[in-house]
PDB file of C-alpha atoms and ligand atoms in Angstrom:
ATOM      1  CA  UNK A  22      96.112  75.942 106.571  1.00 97.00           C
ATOM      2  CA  UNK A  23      93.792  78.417 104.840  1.00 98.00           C
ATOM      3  CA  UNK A  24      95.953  80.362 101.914  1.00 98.00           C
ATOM      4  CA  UNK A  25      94.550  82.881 100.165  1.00 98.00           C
ATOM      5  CA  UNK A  26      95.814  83.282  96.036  1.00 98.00           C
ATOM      6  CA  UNK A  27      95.737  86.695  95.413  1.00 98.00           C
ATOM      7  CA  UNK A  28      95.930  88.519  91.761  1.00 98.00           C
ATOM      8  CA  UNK A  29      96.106  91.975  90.438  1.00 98.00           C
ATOM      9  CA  UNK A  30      95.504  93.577  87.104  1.00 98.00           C
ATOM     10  CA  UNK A  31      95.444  91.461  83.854  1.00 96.00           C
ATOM     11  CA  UNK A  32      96.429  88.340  85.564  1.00 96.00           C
ATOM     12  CA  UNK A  33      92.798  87.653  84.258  1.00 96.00           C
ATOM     13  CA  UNK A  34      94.164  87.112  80.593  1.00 94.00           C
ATOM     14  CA  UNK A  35      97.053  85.125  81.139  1.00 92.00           C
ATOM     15  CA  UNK A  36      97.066  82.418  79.157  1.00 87.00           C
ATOM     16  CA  UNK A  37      95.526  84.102  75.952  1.00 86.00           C
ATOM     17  CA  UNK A  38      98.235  86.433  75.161  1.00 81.00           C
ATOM     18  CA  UNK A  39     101.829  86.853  75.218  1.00 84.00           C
ATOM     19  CA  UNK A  40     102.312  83.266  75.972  1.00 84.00           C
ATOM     20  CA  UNK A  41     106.095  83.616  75.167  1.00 86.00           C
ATOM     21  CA  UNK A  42     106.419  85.554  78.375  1.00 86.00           C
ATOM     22  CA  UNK A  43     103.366  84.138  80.892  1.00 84.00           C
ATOM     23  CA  UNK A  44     102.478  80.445  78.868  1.00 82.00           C
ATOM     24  CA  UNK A  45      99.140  79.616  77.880  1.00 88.00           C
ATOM     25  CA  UNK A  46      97.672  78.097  81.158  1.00 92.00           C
ATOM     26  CA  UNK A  47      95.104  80.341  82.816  1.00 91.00           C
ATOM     27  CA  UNK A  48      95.585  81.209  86.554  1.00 94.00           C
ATOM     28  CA  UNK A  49      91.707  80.006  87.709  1.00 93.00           C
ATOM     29  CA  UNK A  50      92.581  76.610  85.821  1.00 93.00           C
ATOM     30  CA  UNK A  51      96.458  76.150  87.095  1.00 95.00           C
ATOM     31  CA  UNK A  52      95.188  77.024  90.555  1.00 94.00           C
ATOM     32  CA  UNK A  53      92.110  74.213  90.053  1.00 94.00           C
ATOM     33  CA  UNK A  54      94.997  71.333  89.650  1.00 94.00           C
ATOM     34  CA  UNK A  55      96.909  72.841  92.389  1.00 95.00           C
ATOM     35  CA  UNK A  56      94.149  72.822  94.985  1.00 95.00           C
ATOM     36  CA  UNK A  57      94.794  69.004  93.864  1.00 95.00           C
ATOM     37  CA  UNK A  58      97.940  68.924  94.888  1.00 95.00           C
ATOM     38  CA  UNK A  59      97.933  70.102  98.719  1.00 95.00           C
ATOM     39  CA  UNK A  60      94.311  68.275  99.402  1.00 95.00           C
ATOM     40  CA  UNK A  61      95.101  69.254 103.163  1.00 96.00           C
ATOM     41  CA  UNK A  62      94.462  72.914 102.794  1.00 97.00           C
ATOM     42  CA  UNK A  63      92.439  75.378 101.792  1.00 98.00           C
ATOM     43  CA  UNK A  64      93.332  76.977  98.438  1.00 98.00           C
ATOM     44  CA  UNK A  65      91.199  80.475  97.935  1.00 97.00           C
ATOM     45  CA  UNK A  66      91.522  82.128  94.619  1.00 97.00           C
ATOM     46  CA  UNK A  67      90.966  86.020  93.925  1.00 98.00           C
ATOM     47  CA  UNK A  68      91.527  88.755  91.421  1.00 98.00           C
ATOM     48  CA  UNK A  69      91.000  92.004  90.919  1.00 98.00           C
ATOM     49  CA  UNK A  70      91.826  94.915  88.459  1.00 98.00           C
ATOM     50  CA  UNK A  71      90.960  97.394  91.039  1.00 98.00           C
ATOM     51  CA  UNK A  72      93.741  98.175  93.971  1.00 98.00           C
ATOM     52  CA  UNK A  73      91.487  99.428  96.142  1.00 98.00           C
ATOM     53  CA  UNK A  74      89.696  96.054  96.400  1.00 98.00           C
ATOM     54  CA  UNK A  75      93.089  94.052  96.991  1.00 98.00           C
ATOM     55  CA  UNK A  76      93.946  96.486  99.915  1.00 98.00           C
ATOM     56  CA  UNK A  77      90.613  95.454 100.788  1.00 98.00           C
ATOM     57  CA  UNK A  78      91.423  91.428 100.669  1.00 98.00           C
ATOM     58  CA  UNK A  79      94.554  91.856 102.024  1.00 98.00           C
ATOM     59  CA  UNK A  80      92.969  93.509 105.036  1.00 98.00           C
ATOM     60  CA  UNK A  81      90.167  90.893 105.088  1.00 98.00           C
ATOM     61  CA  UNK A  82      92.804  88.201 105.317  1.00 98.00           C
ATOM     62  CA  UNK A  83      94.232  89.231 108.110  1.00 97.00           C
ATOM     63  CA  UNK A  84      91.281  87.428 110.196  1.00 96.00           C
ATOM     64  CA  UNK A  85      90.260  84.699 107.822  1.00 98.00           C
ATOM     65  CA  UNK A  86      93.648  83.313 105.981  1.00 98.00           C
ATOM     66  CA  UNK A  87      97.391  81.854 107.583  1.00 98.00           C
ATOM     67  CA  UNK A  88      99.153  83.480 104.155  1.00 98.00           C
ATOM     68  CA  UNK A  89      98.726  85.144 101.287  1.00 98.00           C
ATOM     69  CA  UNK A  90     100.391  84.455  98.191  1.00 98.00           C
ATOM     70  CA  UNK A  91      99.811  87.829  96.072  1.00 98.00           C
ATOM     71  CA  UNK A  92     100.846  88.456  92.597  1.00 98.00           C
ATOM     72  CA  UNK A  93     100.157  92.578  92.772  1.00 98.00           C
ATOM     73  CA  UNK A  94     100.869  92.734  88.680  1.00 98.00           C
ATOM     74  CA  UNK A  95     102.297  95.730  87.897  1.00 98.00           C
ATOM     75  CA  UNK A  96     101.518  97.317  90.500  1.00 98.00           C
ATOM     76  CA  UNK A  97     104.145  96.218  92.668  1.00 98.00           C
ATOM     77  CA  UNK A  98     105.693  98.578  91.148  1.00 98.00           C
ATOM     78  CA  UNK A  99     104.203 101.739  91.267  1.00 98.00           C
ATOM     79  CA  UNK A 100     101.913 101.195  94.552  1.00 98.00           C
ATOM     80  CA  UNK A 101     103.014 102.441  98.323  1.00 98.00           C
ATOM     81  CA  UNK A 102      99.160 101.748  99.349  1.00 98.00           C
ATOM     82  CA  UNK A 103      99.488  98.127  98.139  1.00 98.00           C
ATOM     83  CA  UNK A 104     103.155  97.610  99.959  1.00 98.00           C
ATOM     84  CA  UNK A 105     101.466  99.623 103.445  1.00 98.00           C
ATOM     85  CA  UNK A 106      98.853  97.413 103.424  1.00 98.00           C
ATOM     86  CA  UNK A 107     100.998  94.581 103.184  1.00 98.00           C
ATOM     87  CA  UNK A 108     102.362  95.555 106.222  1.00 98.00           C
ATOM     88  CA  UNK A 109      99.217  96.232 107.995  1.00 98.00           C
ATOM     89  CA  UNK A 110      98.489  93.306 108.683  1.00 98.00           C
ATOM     90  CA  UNK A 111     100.146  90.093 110.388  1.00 96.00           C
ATOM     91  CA  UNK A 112      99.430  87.753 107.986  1.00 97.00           C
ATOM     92  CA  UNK A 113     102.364  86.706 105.848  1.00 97.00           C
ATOM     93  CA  UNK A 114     102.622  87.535 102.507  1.00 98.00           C
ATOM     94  CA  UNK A 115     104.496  86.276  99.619  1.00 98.00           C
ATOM     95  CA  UNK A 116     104.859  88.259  96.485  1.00 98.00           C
ATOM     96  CA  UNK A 117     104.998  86.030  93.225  1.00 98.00           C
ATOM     97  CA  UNK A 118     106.028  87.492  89.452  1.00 97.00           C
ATOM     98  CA  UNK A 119     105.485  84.528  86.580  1.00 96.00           C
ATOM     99  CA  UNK A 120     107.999  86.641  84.899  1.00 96.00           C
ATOM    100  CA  UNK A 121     111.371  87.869  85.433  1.00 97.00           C
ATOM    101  CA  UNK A 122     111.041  91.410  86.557  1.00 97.00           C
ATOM    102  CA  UNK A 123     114.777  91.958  87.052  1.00 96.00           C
ATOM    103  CA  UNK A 124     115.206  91.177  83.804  1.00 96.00           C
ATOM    104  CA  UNK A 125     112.756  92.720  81.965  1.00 96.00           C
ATOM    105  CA  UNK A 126     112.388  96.454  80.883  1.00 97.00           C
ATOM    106  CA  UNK A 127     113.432  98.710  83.563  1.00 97.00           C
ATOM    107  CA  UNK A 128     110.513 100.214  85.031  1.00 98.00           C
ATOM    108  CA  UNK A 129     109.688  96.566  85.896  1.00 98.00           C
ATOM    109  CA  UNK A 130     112.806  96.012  87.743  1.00 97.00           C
ATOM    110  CA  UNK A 131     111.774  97.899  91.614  1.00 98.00           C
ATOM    111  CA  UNK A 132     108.903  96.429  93.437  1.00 98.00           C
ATOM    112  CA  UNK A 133     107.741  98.173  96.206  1.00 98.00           C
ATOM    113  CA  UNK A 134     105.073  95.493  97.760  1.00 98.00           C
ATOM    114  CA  UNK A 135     108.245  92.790  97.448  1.00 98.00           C
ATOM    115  CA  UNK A 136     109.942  94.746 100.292  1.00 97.00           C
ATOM    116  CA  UNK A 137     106.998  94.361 101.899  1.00 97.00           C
ATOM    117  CA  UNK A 138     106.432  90.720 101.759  1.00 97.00           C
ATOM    118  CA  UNK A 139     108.261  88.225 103.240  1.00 96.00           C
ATOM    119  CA  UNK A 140     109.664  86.443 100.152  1.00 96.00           C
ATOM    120  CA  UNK A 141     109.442  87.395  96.844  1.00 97.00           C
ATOM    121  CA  UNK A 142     109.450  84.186  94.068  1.00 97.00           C
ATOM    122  CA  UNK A 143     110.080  85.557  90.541  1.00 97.00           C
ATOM    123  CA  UNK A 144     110.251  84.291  87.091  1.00 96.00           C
ATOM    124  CA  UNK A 145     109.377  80.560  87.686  1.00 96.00           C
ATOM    125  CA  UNK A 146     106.389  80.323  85.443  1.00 95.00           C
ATOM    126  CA  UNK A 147     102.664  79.637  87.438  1.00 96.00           C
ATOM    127  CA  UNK A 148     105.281  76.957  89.229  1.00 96.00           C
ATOM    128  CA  UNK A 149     106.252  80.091  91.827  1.00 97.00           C
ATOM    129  CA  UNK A 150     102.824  80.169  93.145  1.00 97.00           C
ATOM    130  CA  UNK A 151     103.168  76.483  93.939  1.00 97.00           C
ATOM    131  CA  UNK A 152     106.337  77.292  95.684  1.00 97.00           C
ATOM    132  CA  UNK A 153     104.813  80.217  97.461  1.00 97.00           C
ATOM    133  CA  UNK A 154     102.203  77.811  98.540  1.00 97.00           C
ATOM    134  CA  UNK A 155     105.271  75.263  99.897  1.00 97.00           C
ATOM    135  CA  UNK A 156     106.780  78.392 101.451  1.00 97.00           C
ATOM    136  CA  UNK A 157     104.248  79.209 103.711  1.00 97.00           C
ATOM    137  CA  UNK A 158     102.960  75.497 104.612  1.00 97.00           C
ATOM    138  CA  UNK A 159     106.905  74.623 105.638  1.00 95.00           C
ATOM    139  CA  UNK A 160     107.441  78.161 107.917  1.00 94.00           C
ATOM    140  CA  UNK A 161     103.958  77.982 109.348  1.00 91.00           C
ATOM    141  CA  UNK A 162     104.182  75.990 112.082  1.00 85.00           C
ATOM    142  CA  UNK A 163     107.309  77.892 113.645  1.00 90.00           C
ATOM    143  CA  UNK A 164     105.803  81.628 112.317  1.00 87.00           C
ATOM    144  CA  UNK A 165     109.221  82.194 111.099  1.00 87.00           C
ATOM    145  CA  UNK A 166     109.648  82.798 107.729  1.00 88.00           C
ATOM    146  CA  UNK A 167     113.348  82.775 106.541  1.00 83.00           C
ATOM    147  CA  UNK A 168     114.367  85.115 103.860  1.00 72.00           C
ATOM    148  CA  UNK A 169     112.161  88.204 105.048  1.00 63.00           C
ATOM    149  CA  UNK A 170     112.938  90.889 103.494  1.00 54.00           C
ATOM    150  CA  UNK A 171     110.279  93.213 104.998  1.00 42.00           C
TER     151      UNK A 171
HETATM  152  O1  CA2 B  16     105.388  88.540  85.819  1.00 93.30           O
HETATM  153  C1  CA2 B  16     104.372  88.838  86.466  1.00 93.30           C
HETATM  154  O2  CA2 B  16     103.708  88.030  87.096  1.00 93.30           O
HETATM  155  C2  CA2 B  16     103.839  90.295  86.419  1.00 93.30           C
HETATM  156  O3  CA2 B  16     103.278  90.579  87.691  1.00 93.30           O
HETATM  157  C3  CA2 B  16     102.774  90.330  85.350  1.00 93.30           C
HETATM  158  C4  CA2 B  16     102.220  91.736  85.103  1.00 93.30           C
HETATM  159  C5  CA2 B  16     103.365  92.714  84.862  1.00 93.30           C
HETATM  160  O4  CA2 B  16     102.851  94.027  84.738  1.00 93.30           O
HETATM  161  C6  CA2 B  16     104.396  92.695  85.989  1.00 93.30           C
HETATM  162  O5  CA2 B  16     105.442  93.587  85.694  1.00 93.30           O
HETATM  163  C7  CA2 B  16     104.962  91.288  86.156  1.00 93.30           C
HETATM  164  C8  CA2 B  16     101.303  91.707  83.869  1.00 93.30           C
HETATM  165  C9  CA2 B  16     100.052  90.903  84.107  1.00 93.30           C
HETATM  166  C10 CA2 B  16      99.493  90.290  82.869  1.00 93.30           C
HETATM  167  O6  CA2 B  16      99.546  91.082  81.727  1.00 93.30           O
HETATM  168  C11 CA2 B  16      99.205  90.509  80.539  1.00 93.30           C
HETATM  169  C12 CA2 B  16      99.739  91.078  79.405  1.00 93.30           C
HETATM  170  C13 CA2 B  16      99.432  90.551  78.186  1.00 93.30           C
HETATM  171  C14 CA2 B  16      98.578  89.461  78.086  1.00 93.30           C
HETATM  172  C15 CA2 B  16      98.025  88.904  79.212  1.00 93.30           C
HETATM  173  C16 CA2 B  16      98.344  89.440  80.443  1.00 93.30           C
END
């Protein structure tokens, strides 16, 4: 299965600041020792500050990726062109927060791409990705993905 790890603004610094909220373990290296761990696949790692160029990788995975686990950053929050383009294409997407949104300051707390996705895996550490990943490798098979929410 070919899975696609996508990442939005200033998931780039985790790791160097605010480690009481995202821990000190970059993304690039916890996604290296993950890529470990599921040896049958194909692990792809991206990020971008720019939304323009992750409605342009979500539209580009459509053809060349089975799922896409996408942390949007905080722009799940604010972006309907992020959450339409989710929808755009057929490719199954799971939304991942390291942090708690829900229980973090209250602009934080709506995300419009999670409705959108088809699961949403929040405030689990850089462990959600990994579940994301264990998401879409146990659903793939069938194509249905329990819990959709969008
Ligand atoms: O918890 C998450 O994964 C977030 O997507 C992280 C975003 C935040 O805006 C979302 O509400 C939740 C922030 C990305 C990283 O921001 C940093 C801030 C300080 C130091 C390093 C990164």
């Amino acid at each position: 299965m070919k899975i696609l790890i996508l990442n939005g603004p200033n998931l780039n610094l985790i790791g160097r600041r605010e480690p009481e909220i995202y821990g000190t373990e970059s993304l690039i290296d916890f996604v290296d020792k993950m890529k470990n761990k599921f040896p049958e696949h194909q692990l792809d790692y991206f990020q971008s500050n720019h939304e323009g160029i992750l409605i342009d990788k979500l539209h580009e995975a459509w053809d060349n990726y089975d799922g896409v686990v996408f942390n949007p950053g905080a722009y799940c929050h604010t972006s309907i062109a992020l959450a339409d383009a989710i929808r755009s294409i057929e490719t199954p997407v799971v939304e991942v927060h390291i942090s708690d949104i829900y229980s973090r300051e209250e602009y934080r707390h709506h995300s419009y791409t999670a409705e959108a996705s088809v699961k949403s895996v929040v405030g689990k550490g850089l462990k959600g990705y990994e579940e994301a990943v264990m998401y879409l490798i146990e659903n793939y098979k069938s194509g249905v993905y329990p819990g959709a929410i969008g």
